[in-house]
């Protein structure tokens, strides 16, 4: 497979790890077949897009020209994005590994698919996976293949021509494939999404997600030569009651500073992050802990909640994420997928479905309890040269101030708020302690007056506020402490009413307009300030609270607040006055987005 070379990395050689997007591509086939998450509409999965409706297409988020999508790597001067794609229709099906390249994570050019179903070990599907760059600068893709018996196998592919800077063609060798065939103790119908491999104690390691009943499992496999893989006696980690673990991710983070680490980094200055995508709930959670390399076990830190109630990367529409180490800029990049929320029939009619959210730099918060996330700095190259600014604006209760002079449907907005006192903060209802934050957001909303809040931005709003997506804060008093609720509420984002009980549409056709929310860990009594950044892009609002402590992404589909008719407002519905210390808003230019390589302009001098 890799010839007879020694695969133990030398001290002088930095291992380069990469990750292909763990974009889930699974379905349920009968009672004993493949267990997974995507519904299959066989009558729709090969319906081509006669035309593409642009109304809600994003301006600066990654998406192909048409049809359905569901990772990235840095290699020889280019970022490569591999993603699950249906080239024939706008719902899940006919999945291939599509392939695009970029020099900056923002402008993308499209290549031919890298992997398609063609071998006995993947004849019924080429699903998600990861990649590792082996010594000698050799990329190696690991992915889940479905065989004729609908068993989930772990397969691999390698570049056909390493001298091609774009890695256009990939081959799936018959010898050595599959590299992991599940033994009888493993549920072969729920066994997928191999992680980026790491090297420790003289062996390579990779994890595959699985389950037994409601036990979520991360099976650990090791290899001395990257050819023969052996299942460890015990999983790297498992948790009862969580169900199937899709798209596991396992990587180190430094306890000091924001520099990213190679995936094989292990020492006393390092913590580890373990993330899973939950098939049953359709959200992700992560824990921070310690990797015991002697026992080959991951142990979450005390207080790091290891269940459905754990910390999330993103409390909104965000799934199947994958991280990778960008050795060019010494950072770890996280990228996630956001599906549509407008129903399968609209997806078919508009000719496209799914986007990748803006890639984020991630690092450990100085408190050691959570990660911080922030859009990659390259995004700022799309900002207009002359932003709109506001400062020292006081928002009284019930007051809205429009942010004029920007393209509100395609903008990047940073704002900091402050207040004089927290004395008016509402009491935190004890019954909320056991509820998800989004339930509290739904109950309180943006219009019900509070003490300190709700205040924030009204994004993608119509002129008379018939449509709006509030991104807001609300402060509660809980004993001697304060609780900060952060919401992105899509309830009033569109006038479309087909989600009402009177509708005769099926559930899969209904518009989904949730109140997404999370809590923000911030010392308000000390600072009396809080910051917000929102990336607004036609049908998506990505919002980062307090420097990326809490993040929420919403998909919305306005009918009035479209294009030039979209507006942006500052608002406050709390009795405590709120001061807008500073707001800066930029129009965002449209990058090169998936233009075929030969028609675009990437510099080939790598």
Coordinates of C-alpha atoms in Angstrom, one line a residue, residues 253-261 269-271 363-366:
X253 CA -5.5 21.6 22.2
X254 CA -2.8 23.6 24.0
X255 CA -3.6 24.8 27.5
X256 CA -1.9 28.1 26.8
X257 CA -2.5 30.4 23.9
X258 CA -4.5 29.9 20.7
X259 CA -2.0 28.0 18.5
X260 CA -3.3 24.7 17.1
X261 CA -1.5 21.4 17.5
X269 CA 0.7 20.7 28.4
X270 CA -2.0 19.3 26.2
X271 CA -5.7 18.6 26.8
X363 CA -8.7 26.9 20.7
X364 CA -9.1 26.3 24.5
X365 CA -10.6 29.0 26.6
X366 CA -8.2 30.2 29.3

